[in-house]
mmCIF file of C-alpha atoms and ligand atoms in Angstrom:
data_model
loop_
_atom_site.group_PDB
_atom_site.id
_atom_site.type_symbol
_atom_site.label_atom_id
_atom_site.label_comp_id
_atom_site.label_asym_id
_atom_site.label_seq_id
_atom_site.Cartn_x
_atom_site.Cartn_y
_atom_site.Cartn_z
ATOM 1 C CA MET A 1 -14.868 -3.570 -1.157
ATOM 2 C CA ASP A 2 -17.665 -3.975 1.344
ATOM 3 C CA ALA A 3 -20.580 -1.831 2.391
ATOM 4 C CA GLU A 4 -19.144 -1.061 5.805
ATOM 5 C CA PRO A 5 -17.727 2.086 6.656
ATOM 6 C CA TYR A 6 -14.025 2.552 5.512
ATOM 7 C CA HIS A 7 -12.165 2.189 8.651
ATOM 8 C CA ALA A 8 -10.923 -0.514 11.048
ATOM 9 C CA ASP A 9 -12.652 -1.957 14.017
ATOM 10 C CA PRO A 10 -13.372 1.099 16.174
ATOM 11 C CA SER A 11 -14.080 -0.943 19.613
ATOM 12 C CA LEU A 12 -11.845 -0.529 22.477
ATOM 13 C CA LYS A 13 -10.884 -4.274 21.710
ATOM 14 C CA GLY A 14 -9.815 -3.303 18.299
ATOM 15 C CA LYS A 15 -7.674 -0.420 19.501
ATOM 16 C CA LEU A 16 -5.892 -2.519 21.980
ATOM 17 C CA ARG A 17 -5.293 -5.270 19.305
ATOM 18 C CA ARG A 18 -3.806 -2.911 16.793
ATOM 19 C CA ARG A 19 -1.267 -1.750 19.612
ATOM 20 C CA LEU A 20 -0.401 -5.322 20.558
ATOM 21 C CA VAL A 21 -0.018 -6.802 16.913
ATOM 22 C CA ARG A 22 2.615 -4.200 16.156
ATOM 23 C CA LEU A 23 4.781 -6.232 18.707
ATOM 24 C CA GLN A 24 4.241 -9.547 17.474
ATOM 25 C CA HIS A 25 5.614 -11.474 14.260
ATOM 26 C CA ARG A 26 8.002 -8.690 13.430
ATOM 27 C CA ARG A 27 10.300 -8.554 10.239
ATOM 28 C CA PRO A 28 12.633 -5.914 11.068
ATOM 29 C CA ALA A 29 14.158 -3.998 8.307
ATOM 30 C CA GLY A 30 17.946 -4.113 7.761
ATOM 31 C CA PRO A 31 20.136 -1.193 7.968
ATOM 32 C CA ARG A 32 19.329 2.371 6.699
ATOM 33 C CA LEU A 33 19.784 3.264 3.189
ATOM 34 C CA GLY A 34 22.399 5.111 1.508
ATOM 35 C CA ALA A 35 20.024 7.384 -0.195
ATOM 36 C CA PRO A 36 16.215 7.934 0.397
ATOM 37 C CA LEU A 37 13.840 6.012 -1.654
ATOM 38 C CA VAL A 38 10.091 6.759 -2.104
ATOM 39 C CA SER A 39 7.317 4.476 -3.402
ATOM 40 C CA PHE A 40 3.885 5.712 -4.817
ATOM 41 C CA SER A 41 1.186 3.081 -4.519
ATOM 42 C CA PHE A 42 -2.383 2.963 -5.055
ATOM 43 C CA ASP A 43 -4.915 1.084 -2.907
ATOM 44 C CA ASP A 44 -7.743 -0.835 -4.479
ATOM 45 C CA ALA A 45 -6.729 0.823 -7.542
ATOM 46 C CA PRO A 46 -9.373 3.036 -9.398
ATOM 47 C CA VAL A 47 -9.228 3.350 -12.966
ATOM 48 C CA SER A 48 -7.757 6.811 -12.467
ATOM 49 C CA ALA A 49 -4.571 5.276 -10.781
ATOM 50 C CA PHE A 50 -3.939 3.017 -13.677
ATOM 51 C CA THR A 51 -4.326 5.836 -16.446
ATOM 52 C CA THR A 52 -3.590 9.410 -14.842
ATOM 53 C CA GLY A 53 -1.456 7.775 -12.021
ATOM 54 C CA ALA A 54 0.409 5.644 -14.205
ATOM 55 C CA ARG A 55 0.913 8.152 -16.997
ATOM 56 C CA VAL A 56 2.570 10.881 -14.476
ATOM 57 C CA LEU A 57 4.908 8.419 -12.966
ATOM 58 C CA GLU A 58 5.872 7.085 -16.507
ATOM 59 C CA ARG A 59 6.884 10.525 -17.629
ATOM 60 C CA HIS A 60 9.395 10.437 -14.925
ATOM 61 C CA GLY A 61 10.787 7.146 -15.870
ATOM 62 C CA ALA A 62 9.064 5.815 -12.747
ATOM 63 C CA ARG A 63 6.905 3.054 -11.754
ATOM 64 C CA GLY A 64 3.941 2.615 -9.117
ATOM 65 C CA THR A 65 2.617 -0.446 -7.173
ATOM 66 C CA TYR A 66 -1.165 -1.211 -7.340
ATOM 67 C CA PHE A 67 -2.732 -3.148 -4.477
ATOM 68 C CA VAL A 68 -5.629 -4.988 -5.968
ATOM 69 C CA CYS A 69 -8.355 -7.116 -4.987
ATOM 70 C CA ALA A 70 -9.515 -9.321 -7.804
ATOM 71 C CA GLY A 71 -12.957 -9.678 -6.348
ATOM 72 C CA THR A 72 -13.814 -6.353 -6.571
ATOM 73 C CA ALA A 73 -11.750 -5.385 -9.967
ATOM 74 C CA GLY A 74 -14.016 -3.713 -12.490
ATOM 75 C CA GLN A 75 -16.708 -2.837 -10.099
ATOM 76 C CA ALA A 76 -17.905 0.878 -8.893
ATOM 77 C CA GLY A 77 -16.443 1.597 -5.316
ATOM 78 C CA PHE A 78 -16.485 4.373 -2.917
ATOM 79 C CA VAL A 79 -12.940 5.327 -3.883
ATOM 80 C CA GLY A 80 -14.069 5.523 -7.484
ATOM 81 C CA GLN A 81 -14.469 3.136 -10.341
ATOM 82 C CA LEU A 82 -11.994 0.241 -9.920
ATOM 83 C CA GLY A 83 -9.494 -1.059 -12.531
ATOM 84 C CA ASP A 84 -10.352 -4.453 -13.974
ATOM 85 C CA ARG A 85 -8.362 -7.147 -15.394
ATOM 86 C CA ALA A 86 -7.324 -5.447 -18.711
ATOM 87 C CA ASP A 87 -6.103 -2.302 -16.639
ATOM 88 C CA ILE A 88 -4.201 -4.496 -14.053
ATOM 89 C CA LEU A 89 -2.519 -6.331 -17.061
ATOM 90 C CA HIS A 90 -1.792 -3.259 -18.602
ATOM 91 C CA ALA A 91 0.045 -2.033 -15.652
ATOM 92 C CA GLN A 92 1.966 -5.025 -15.293
ATOM 93 C CA ALA A 93 3.151 -4.972 -18.736
ATOM 94 C CA ASN A 94 4.310 -1.521 -18.386
ATOM 95 C CA GLY A 95 6.475 -2.417 -15.463
ATOM 96 C CA HIS A 96 4.467 -1.415 -12.535
ATOM 97 C CA GLU A 97 3.924 -3.804 -9.652
ATOM 98 C CA VAL A 98 0.816 -5.666 -9.071
ATOM 99 C CA ALA A 99 0.298 -6.396 -5.277
ATOM 100 C CA CYS A 100 -2.224 -8.046 -3.163
ATOM 101 C CA HIS A 101 -4.936 -6.284 -1.159
ATOM 102 C CA THR A 102 -6.977 -9.544 -0.413
ATOM 103 C CA TYR A 103 -9.507 -10.848 -2.737
ATOM 104 C CA SER A 104 -12.634 -9.255 -1.378
ATOM 105 C CA HIS A 105 -11.230 -6.335 0.639
ATOM 106 C CA LEU A 106 -11.452 -8.464 3.698
ATOM 107 C CA ASP A 107 -10.620 -6.797 7.103
ATOM 108 C CA PHE A 108 -7.929 -8.815 8.578
ATOM 109 C CA GLY A 109 -8.629 -7.328 11.840
ATOM 110 C CA ARG A 110 -11.867 -9.047 12.041
ATOM 111 C CA ALA A 111 -11.388 -12.130 9.987
ATOM 112 C CA ASP A 112 -10.254 -15.551 11.661
ATOM 113 C CA THR A 113 -7.003 -16.858 10.053
ATOM 114 C CA ALA A 114 -8.668 -19.513 8.158
ATOM 115 C CA ALA A 115 -10.809 -16.875 6.338
ATOM 116 C CA ALA A 116 -7.953 -14.807 5.847
ATOM 117 C CA THR A 117 -5.661 -17.553 4.332
ATOM 118 C CA ASN A 118 -8.625 -18.593 1.887
ATOM 119 C CA ASP A 119 -9.167 -15.130 0.943
ATOM 120 C CA LEU A 120 -5.516 -14.723 0.085
ATOM 121 C CA ASP A 121 -5.089 -17.969 -1.834
ATOM 122 C CA ARG A 122 -8.175 -16.865 -3.948
ATOM 123 C CA ASN A 123 -6.716 -13.622 -4.645
ATOM 124 C CA THR A 124 -3.321 -15.312 -5.915
ATOM 125 C CA ALA A 125 -5.267 -17.836 -7.910
ATOM 126 C CA THR A 126 -7.374 -15.296 -9.663
ATOM 127 C CA LEU A 127 -4.491 -13.031 -10.552
ATOM 128 C CA GLU A 128 -2.619 -15.802 -11.841
ATOM 129 C CA ALA A 129 -5.549 -17.198 -13.893
ATOM 130 C CA TRP A 130 -5.532 -13.688 -15.416
ATOM 131 C CA GLY A 131 -1.751 -13.653 -16.188
ATOM 132 C CA VAL A 132 -0.489 -11.432 -13.303
ATOM 133 C CA ALA A 133 2.829 -12.814 -11.693
ATOM 134 C CA ARG A 134 2.479 -14.023 -8.138
ATOM 135 C CA PRO A 135 2.310 -10.646 -5.794
ATOM 136 C CA LYS A 136 5.339 -10.150 -3.715
ATOM 137 C CA THR A 137 3.977 -7.488 -1.413
ATOM 138 C CA PHE A 138 0.579 -7.025 0.235
ATOM 139 C CA ALA A 139 -1.435 -4.055 1.852
ATOM 140 C CA TYR A 140 -3.833 -4.485 4.693
ATOM 141 C CA PRO A 141 -7.587 -3.253 3.831
ATOM 142 C CA TYR A 142 -8.296 -0.718 6.572
ATOM 143 C CA GLY A 143 -4.583 -1.150 7.859
ATOM 144 C CA ASP A 144 -5.607 -3.683 10.497
ATOM 145 C CA VAL A 145 -4.652 -7.430 11.239
ATOM 146 C CA ARG A 146 -4.809 -10.054 14.022
ATOM 147 C CA PRO A 147 -1.488 -11.670 15.104
ATOM 148 C CA ARG A 148 -1.960 -15.325 13.480
ATOM 149 C CA ALA A 149 -3.051 -13.834 10.287
ATOM 150 C CA LYS A 150 0.097 -11.359 10.222
ATOM 151 C CA ARG A 151 2.376 -14.278 10.645
ATOM 152 C CA VAL A 152 0.679 -15.859 7.504
ATOM 153 C CA LEU A 153 1.408 -12.898 5.646
ATOM 154 C CA ALA A 154 5.107 -12.410 6.882
ATOM 155 C CA ASP A 155 5.835 -15.874 5.334
ATOM 156 C CA ARG A 156 4.019 -15.078 2.096
ATOM 157 C CA PHE A 157 5.056 -11.458 1.295
ATOM 158 C CA THR A 158 8.430 -9.649 1.319
ATOM 159 C CA LEU A 159 6.460 -6.682 2.864
ATOM 160 C CA ALA A 160 2.897 -6.068 4.274
ATOM 161 C CA ARG A 161 1.980 -2.360 4.449
ATOM 162 C CA ALA A 162 -0.302 -0.844 7.082
ATOM 163 C CA LEU A 163 -1.648 2.565 7.460
ATOM 164 C CA HIS A 164 0.325 4.153 10.122
ATOM 165 C CA PRO A 165 2.609 6.963 9.124
ATOM 166 C CA GLY A 166 6.163 6.597 9.168
ATOM 167 C CA VAL A 167 9.311 5.904 7.111
ATOM 168 C CA ILE A 168 11.011 2.676 6.877
ATOM 169 C CA GLU A 169 14.569 2.322 8.304
ATOM 170 C CA GLY A 170 16.570 -0.194 10.088
ATOM 171 C CA GLY A 171 14.422 -2.039 12.541
ATOM 172 C CA VAL A 172 11.126 -1.064 11.236
ATOM 173 C CA ASP A 173 8.807 -4.153 10.971
ATOM 174 C CA LEU A 174 8.291 -4.962 7.319
ATOM 175 C CA ALA A 175 5.300 -7.301 8.366
ATOM 176 C CA GLN A 176 3.293 -4.247 9.246
ATOM 177 C CA ALA A 177 5.249 -1.567 7.527
ATOM 178 C CA PRO A 178 4.217 2.322 7.698
ATOM 179 C CA ALA A 179 3.021 4.310 5.140
ATOM 180 C CA VAL A 180 1.424 8.037 4.365
ATOM 181 C CA GLY A 181 -1.614 8.449 2.794
ATOM 182 C CA VAL A 182 -2.101 11.130 0.203
ATOM 183 C CA GLU A 183 -5.967 11.676 0.924
ATOM 184 C CA GLY A 184 -7.940 14.636 1.620
ATOM 185 C CA GLU A 185 -7.008 18.434 1.875
ATOM 186 C CA ASP A 186 -3.860 17.814 3.905
ATOM 187 C CA GLY A 187 -2.459 14.995 1.748
ATOM 188 C CA GLU A 188 0.182 17.003 -0.055
ATOM 189 C CA ALA A 189 1.510 18.722 3.077
ATOM 190 C CA ARG A 190 1.409 15.434 5.008
ATOM 191 C CA ALA A 191 3.527 13.697 2.119
ATOM 192 C CA LEU A 192 5.824 16.598 1.946
ATOM 193 C CA HIS A 193 6.406 16.456 5.773
ATOM 194 C CA TRP A 194 7.408 12.879 5.432
ATOM 195 C CA MET A 195 9.515 13.264 2.406
ATOM 196 C CA ASP A 196 11.476 15.615 4.516
ATOM 197 C CA GLN A 197 11.945 12.984 7.115
ATOM 198 C CA ALA A 198 13.015 10.071 4.753
ATOM 199 C CA VAL A 199 15.526 12.793 3.313
ATOM 200 C CA ARG A 200 16.840 13.436 6.842
ATOM 201 C CA ARG A 201 16.934 9.653 7.830
ATOM 202 C CA LYS A 202 17.975 8.401 4.577
ATOM 203 C CA ALA A 203 14.928 6.013 4.828
ATOM 204 C CA TRP A 204 12.141 4.846 2.560
ATOM 205 C CA LEU A 205 8.753 6.343 2.477
ATOM 206 C CA ILE A 206 5.696 4.502 0.877
ATOM 207 C CA LEU A 207 3.116 6.983 -0.255
ATOM 208 C CA PHE A 208 -0.402 5.691 -0.936
ATOM 209 C CA THR A 209 -3.525 7.075 -2.441
ATOM 210 C CA HIS A 210 -6.522 5.757 -4.059
ATOM 211 C CA GLY A 211 -7.705 7.624 -7.285
ATOM 212 C CA VAL A 212 -5.779 10.415 -9.054
ATOM 213 C CA GLU A 213 -8.448 12.824 -10.715
ATOM 214 C CA ASP A 214 -9.404 16.445 -10.908
ATOM 215 C CA GLU A 215 -12.198 15.975 -8.587
ATOM 216 C CA PRO A 216 -11.007 13.112 -6.359
ATOM 217 C CA THR A 217 -12.972 11.306 -3.701
ATOM 218 C CA ARG A 218 -11.951 11.915 0.045
ATOM 219 C CA TYR A 219 -9.386 8.912 -0.275
ATOM 220 C CA GLY A 220 -7.913 10.199 -3.610
ATOM 221 C CA CYS A 221 -5.553 13.071 -4.550
ATOM 222 C CA THR A 222 -5.894 15.675 -7.391
ATOM 223 C CA THR A 223 -3.918 15.288 -10.575
ATOM 224 C CA SER A 224 -1.858 18.421 -9.741
ATOM 225 C CA VAL A 225 -1.109 17.142 -6.445
ATOM 226 C CA PHE A 226 0.230 13.890 -7.594
ATOM 227 C CA GLU A 227 2.105 15.555 -10.265
ATOM 228 C CA ARG A 228 3.783 18.016 -7.846
ATOM 229 C CA LEU A 229 4.779 15.140 -5.466
ATOM 230 C CA VAL A 230 6.223 12.940 -8.100
ATOM 231 C CA ALA A 231 8.042 16.066 -9.338
ATOM 232 C CA GLU A 232 9.400 17.007 -5.967
ATOM 233 C CA ALA A 233 10.582 13.424 -5.474
ATOM 234 C CA VAL A 234 12.678 13.591 -8.518
ATOM 235 C CA ALA A 235 13.881 17.206 -7.595
ATOM 236 C CA ARG A 236 14.919 16.000 -4.289
ATOM 237 C CA ASP A 237 16.988 12.997 -5.664
ATOM 238 C CA PHE A 238 14.740 10.243 -4.327
ATOM 239 C CA GLU A 239 15.008 7.080 -6.116
ATOM 240 C CA ILE A 240 11.274 6.222 -6.996
ATOM 241 C CA VAL A 241 11.155 2.515 -6.492
ATOM 242 C CA THR A 242 8.056 -0.149 -6.472
ATOM 243 C CA VAL A 243 7.266 -1.285 -3.115
ATOM 244 C CA ALA A 244 8.799 -4.795 -3.967
ATOM 245 C CA GLU A 245 12.157 -3.065 -4.895
ATOM 246 C CA GLY A 246 12.115 -1.207 -1.875
ATOM 247 C CA ALA A 247 11.471 -4.213 0.251
ATOM 248 C CA ARG A 248 14.370 -6.170 -1.663
ATOM 249 C CA ARG A 249 16.842 -3.009 -0.718
ATOM 250 C CA MET A 250 15.570 -3.201 3.005
ATOM 251 C CA LYS A 251 16.472 -6.953 3.416
ATOM 252 C CA VAL A 252 14.921 -8.303 6.643
ATOM 253 C CA ALA A 253 17.641 -8.113 9.376
ATOM 254 C CA ALA A 254 19.202 -11.461 10.532
HETATM 255 ZN ZN1 ZN B 1 -8.242 -0.771 0.422
#
């Protein structure tokens, strides 16, 4: 995590690039699913995501996905105190997915391709040295990317997750997949709205948050909201899958 404001390049150039890159290097998902899927993911992965978040999911027999930056693990971030190596290994041992969020929380909308590639290599190497399996999926810090770096990611990961809201169904780009944030005061309502969409369209919804705690940061959600959303997913017969498992089900269309 860096000291910059927690958002993508706000310039006009940045906005235009974000529109154009979504049309390039696409990996369209295969046909729609028979039943809706939902994934619960945690970006940066604060300690509370590894403790409270995991506990809530495990109580329902479910597992989550932790998008981690090895370079910031164990540090204090503005999304909360981040989980360290032990937290990450503990999650993996309990069947959760440990996934890639760059090494240094690098903004792929601003970094050049060489810097982006080096950063990915470093995250993978560090995680592997820690005993973490090679990540299969990725989440873009700030949701942003340049076209050439997107192509690198599309070749390395089965799915790269962005931050624009939506559900995943046939034709949706798995190299820049939509996700819905459970953050802030309207996080729960937004998640429920998109769960409705996923049920109606027999689609896959990826939810993300950061910390799960009684007094969350503006990027996290409360324990009770998280509990209600997981219970709602179970009640509505969603299958709760890790992001890697969801990507496997939505095989890239030929
Ligand atoms: Zn992040």
